[in-house]
Every structure is written in C-alpha cells, then in structure tokens.
XYZ file of C-alpha atoms in Angstrom:
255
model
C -217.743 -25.106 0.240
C -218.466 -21.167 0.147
C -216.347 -19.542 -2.608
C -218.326 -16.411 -2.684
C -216.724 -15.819 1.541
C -213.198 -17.088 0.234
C -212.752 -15.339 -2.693
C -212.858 -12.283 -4.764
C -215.650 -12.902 -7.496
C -216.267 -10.529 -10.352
C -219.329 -8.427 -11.073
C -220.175 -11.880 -13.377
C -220.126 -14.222 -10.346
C -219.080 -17.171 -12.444
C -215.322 -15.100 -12.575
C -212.743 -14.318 -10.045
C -210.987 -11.298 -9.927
C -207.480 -11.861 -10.505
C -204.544 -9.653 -8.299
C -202.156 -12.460 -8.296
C -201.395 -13.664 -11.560
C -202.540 -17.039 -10.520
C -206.369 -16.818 -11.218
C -207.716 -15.762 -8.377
C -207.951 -13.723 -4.605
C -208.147 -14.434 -1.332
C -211.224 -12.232 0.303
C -209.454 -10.531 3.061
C -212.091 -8.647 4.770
C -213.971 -12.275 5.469
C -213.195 -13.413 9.229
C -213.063 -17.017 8.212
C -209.876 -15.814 5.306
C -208.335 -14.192 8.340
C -208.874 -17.001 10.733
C -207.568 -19.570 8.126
C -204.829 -17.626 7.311
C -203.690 -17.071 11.399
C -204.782 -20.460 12.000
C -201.988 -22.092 9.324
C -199.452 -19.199 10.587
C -199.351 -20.591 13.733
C -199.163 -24.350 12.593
C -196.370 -23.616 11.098
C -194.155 -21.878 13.948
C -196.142 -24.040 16.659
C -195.611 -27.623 15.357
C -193.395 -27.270 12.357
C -191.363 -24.438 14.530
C -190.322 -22.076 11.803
C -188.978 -19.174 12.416
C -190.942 -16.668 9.895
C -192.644 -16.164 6.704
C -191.989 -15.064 3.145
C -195.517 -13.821 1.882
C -195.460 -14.285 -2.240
C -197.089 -11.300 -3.871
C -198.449 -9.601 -0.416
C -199.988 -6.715 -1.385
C -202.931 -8.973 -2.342
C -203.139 -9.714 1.677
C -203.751 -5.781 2.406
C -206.471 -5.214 -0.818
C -209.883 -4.967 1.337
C -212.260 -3.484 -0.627
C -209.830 -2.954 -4.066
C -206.830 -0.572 -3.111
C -203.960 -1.728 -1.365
C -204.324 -0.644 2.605
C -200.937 -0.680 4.648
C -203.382 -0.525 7.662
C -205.600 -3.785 6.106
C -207.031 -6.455 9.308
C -204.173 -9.034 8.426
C -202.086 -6.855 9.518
C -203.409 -5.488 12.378
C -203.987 -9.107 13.412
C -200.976 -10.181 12.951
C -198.964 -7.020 14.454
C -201.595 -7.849 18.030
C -200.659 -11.531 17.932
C -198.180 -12.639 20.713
C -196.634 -15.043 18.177
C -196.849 -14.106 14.940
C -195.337 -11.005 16.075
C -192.031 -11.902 17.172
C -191.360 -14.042 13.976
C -189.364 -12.919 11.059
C -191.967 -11.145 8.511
C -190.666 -10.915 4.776
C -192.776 -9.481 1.859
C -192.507 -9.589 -1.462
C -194.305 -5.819 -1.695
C -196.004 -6.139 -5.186
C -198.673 -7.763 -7.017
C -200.226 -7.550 -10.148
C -203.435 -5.400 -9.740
C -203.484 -1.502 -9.562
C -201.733 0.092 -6.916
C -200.083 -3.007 -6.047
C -196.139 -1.869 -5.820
C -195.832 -1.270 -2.744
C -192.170 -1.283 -2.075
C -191.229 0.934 0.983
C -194.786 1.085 2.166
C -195.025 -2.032 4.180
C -195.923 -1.754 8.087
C -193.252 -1.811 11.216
C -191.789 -5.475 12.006
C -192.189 -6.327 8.479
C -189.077 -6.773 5.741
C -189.174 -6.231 2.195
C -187.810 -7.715 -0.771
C -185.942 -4.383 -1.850
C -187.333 -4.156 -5.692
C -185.758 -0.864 -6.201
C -182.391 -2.131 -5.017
C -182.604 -4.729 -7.429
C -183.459 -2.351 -10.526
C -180.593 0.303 -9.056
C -177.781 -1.993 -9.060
C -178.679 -3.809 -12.475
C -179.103 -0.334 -14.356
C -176.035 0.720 -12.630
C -173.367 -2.147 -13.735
C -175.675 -2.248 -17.238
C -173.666 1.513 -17.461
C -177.180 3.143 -17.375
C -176.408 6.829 -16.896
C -178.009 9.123 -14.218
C -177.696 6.282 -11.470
C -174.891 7.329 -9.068
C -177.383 9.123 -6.909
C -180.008 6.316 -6.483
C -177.206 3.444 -6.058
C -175.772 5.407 -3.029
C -179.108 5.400 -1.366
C -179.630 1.169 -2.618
C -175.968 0.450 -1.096
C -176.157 2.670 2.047
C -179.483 0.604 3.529
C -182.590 2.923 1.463
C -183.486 4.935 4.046
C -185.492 7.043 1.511
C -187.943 3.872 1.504
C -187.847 2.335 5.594
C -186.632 5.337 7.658
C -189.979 7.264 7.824
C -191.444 4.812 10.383
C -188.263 3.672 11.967
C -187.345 0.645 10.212
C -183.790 -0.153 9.883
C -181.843 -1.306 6.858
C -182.080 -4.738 7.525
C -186.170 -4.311 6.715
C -184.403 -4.337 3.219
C -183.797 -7.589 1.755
C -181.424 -6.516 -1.251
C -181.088 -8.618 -3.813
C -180.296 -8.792 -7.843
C -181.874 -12.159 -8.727
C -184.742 -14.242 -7.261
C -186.793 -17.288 -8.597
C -188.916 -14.741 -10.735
C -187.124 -13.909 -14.416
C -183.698 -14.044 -15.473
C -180.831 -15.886 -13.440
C -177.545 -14.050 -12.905
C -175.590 -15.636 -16.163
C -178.859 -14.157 -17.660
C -178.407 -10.999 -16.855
C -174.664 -10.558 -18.643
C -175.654 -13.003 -21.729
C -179.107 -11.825 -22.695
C -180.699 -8.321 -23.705
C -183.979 -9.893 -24.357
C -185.914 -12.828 -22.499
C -185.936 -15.806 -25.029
C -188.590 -17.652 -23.364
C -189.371 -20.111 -26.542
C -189.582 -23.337 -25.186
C -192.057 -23.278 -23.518
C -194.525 -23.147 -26.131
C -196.020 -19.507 -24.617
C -194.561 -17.720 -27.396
C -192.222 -15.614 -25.428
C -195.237 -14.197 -24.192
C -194.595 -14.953 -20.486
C -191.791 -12.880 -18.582
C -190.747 -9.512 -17.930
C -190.049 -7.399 -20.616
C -187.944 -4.813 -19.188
C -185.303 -7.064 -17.075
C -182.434 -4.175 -17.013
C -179.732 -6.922 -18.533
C -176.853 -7.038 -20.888
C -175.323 -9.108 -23.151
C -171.994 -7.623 -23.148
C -171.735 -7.870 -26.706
C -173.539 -10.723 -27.776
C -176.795 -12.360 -27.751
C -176.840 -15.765 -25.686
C -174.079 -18.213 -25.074
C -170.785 -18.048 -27.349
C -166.599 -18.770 -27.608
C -165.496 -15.073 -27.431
C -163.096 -15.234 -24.297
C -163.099 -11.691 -24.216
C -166.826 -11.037 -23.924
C -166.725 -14.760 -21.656
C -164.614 -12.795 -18.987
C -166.402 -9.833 -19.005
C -169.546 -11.412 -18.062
C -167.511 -13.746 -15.021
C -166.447 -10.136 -14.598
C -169.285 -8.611 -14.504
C -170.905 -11.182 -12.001
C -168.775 -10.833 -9.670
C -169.537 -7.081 -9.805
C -173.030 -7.654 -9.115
C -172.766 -9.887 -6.478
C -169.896 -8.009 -4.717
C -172.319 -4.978 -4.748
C -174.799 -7.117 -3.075
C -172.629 -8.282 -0.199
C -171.199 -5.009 0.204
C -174.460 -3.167 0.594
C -176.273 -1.890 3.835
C -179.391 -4.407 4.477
C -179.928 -8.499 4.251
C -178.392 -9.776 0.984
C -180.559 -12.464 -0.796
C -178.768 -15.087 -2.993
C -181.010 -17.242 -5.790
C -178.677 -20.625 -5.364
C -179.979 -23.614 -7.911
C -179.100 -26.981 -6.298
C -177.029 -29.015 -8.336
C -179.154 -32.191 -9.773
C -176.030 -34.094 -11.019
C -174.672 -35.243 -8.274
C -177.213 -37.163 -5.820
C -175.674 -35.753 -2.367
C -176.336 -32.083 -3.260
C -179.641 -32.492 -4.956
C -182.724 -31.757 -2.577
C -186.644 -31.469 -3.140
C -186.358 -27.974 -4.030
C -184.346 -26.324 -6.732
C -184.012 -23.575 -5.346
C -182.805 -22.031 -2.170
C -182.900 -18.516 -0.772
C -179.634 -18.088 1.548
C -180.169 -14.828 3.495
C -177.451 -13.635 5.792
C-alpha cells in the first residue's frame, strides 16, 4: 500500500536498495516498520509462545540512514520492551551491504552467531598456519569480541556449519564449491569456504583419505562441543524414512 514508508528505494525510485541479498530493505527509521516488526514479535511469544528469535542477516535491522548503528530504534525498542526483553535474542551479525559485519558489535541481551569462531576452527583443522593464537581465544568463549560490554560466552553461538554454504562432509571432500546444478553457473556461493579435500576432489574409494575425513569430522565437531559458548549443530532430517522426516529440513539443535 505505501512502499516508499516500508522500504528502502534507490535514488531511481522505481529500484530498491538491496542490503540483504534478497532484493530489497526494510525502512527502519519508519514508525509503522518498527511497529510491524514489535507487533509480529509479540505474536509470536504471546500466542504462538516462543521463547526467542533468530534475526537472519540483522545488521540490516540497525542500518537507519545507510551505516550500520549498534544504537539503531529497533533496538532501543526492543531492549525497553517488558517482553521482548526477557526472550532469547540471536543474530546472525552480517549482511551484505557496507559495513555490515558486525560480529562482536551487537548490543547487551543479544547473542551472536560467532562468524569468527567458525572461520578459526575451519582454518585451524584445514592446518592453516599462524592460528594457535586466535583458536585459543574461539575455544575459551571470545572474550576479545563480547567482554567489553559484559556479555558472557554464551552471547557466542559457536558453530562450524549452518544452512548457508558447505555442509560438514563438504568441508573434508571439497576445496572448491561445485555449485553446477543449479543452472547459476557456480556463480552463487562463497568463494572462500576455508575447506579441504584431504587429498581429493569430491566423493571417492580411497579408504585412507575416507577415514581421514570421518577423522577429521569428528575433529571439528569435538572442537565445537568442547569450546566455551552455545554450540550450534546444522542436523538435515532424514527424508527416507517417514517417522523422522518433518516440514523442515533442517534443524538448529543449540545446547
């Protein structure tokens, strides 16, 4: 009814400027964005009785004018609400316009997916050199990133795979994303996905380089469990058999 109030348009009005990869950008400074927004939050905990959010690609949510602001109005809003407060508050801390990674930088009460953890580790068990250092501070909570304003480790939601990119067999068969069949031209995707094939590009028979990947899987995911913070697991439901299948793929199990 009034996209000029709900979104961000262009200098060419006909054109939306893009942040989130998906076309277009919520208008944050508008009060009737904010009040939709708050509105929806509290259907959801009220009536559907959820106990929090994950907020895909928030750094969008704290662009006012064009830079990222920690100390945007959603924020503020929802930090002064007497429910939306006391709810659990996870962001993924990045999006896709300048300025937009924002890992570390998020305000009190919120949690973050932990995008440098996720980097650390992978380089780490890749055999990257010059590592050590960083993956101490990954596996001991990153207080280099959430002590400044008192957050504890648990504002860090570690993790080595999500729904974004590469799964974890992935990650020890695959030096390069393959992403052909899609017709996209391996166009879409990550480049730079910190992987390794341990020897050998995609699936094959070698036992040895078969049990160095289960190997090295179980590395990454005893790393995870191990570290200081909220693990993450990316779990795909199995579609085979009808008692485990579900509406959604995939499932994020946080402990």
């Amino acid at each position: 009814m009034d996209n000029a109030a709900y979104y961000r348009l262009a200098e060419d009005k006909r054109y939306y400027m893009d942040f989130t990869g998906c076309g277009n950008t919520l208008k944050m400074v508008q009060p009737q964005v904010l009040q939709l927004i708050m509105d929806s939050l509290r259907y959801w905990v009220i009536e559907m009785h959820v106990d929090g959010f994950r907020f895909d690609l928030a750094s969008t949510l704290a662009r006012e004018l064009h830079e990222v602001d920690r100390l945007g109005a959603f924020f503020d809003i929802i930090h002064q609400d007497p429910l939306l407060s006391q709810v659990k508050l996870i962001a993924e801390p990045w999006d896709v316009g300048p300025g937009g990674y924002q890992v570390g930088n998020f305000p009190v009460l919120w949690t973050e997916w932990n995008g440098k953890y996720r980097d650390s580790i992978r380089r780490f068990w890749k055999g990257d050199g010059g590592v050590v250092s960083e993956l101490a501070t990954r596996l001991a909570g990153s207080s280099d990133l959430y002590q400044h304003d008192g957050r504890r480790p648990y504002a860090s939601i570690n993790f080595v795979t999500c729904h974004d990119g590469f799964t974890l067999q992935d990650l020890v068969s695959y030096n390069e994303k393959h992403n052909d069949a899609n017709g996209e031209g391996n166009r879409d995707g990550a480049e730079d996905n910190n992987s390794w094939n341990c020897g050998v590009e995609g699936p094959t028979d070698d036992q040895n380089i078969i049990d160095l990947r289960e190997r090295q899987k179980r590395n990454l995911i005893a790393t995870l469990l191990f570290s200081e913070g909220v693990p993450m697991i990316r779990g795909v439901m199995s579609w085979d058999n009808p008692k485990m299948a579900t509406t959604t793929p995939t499932a994020w199990i946080m402990t």
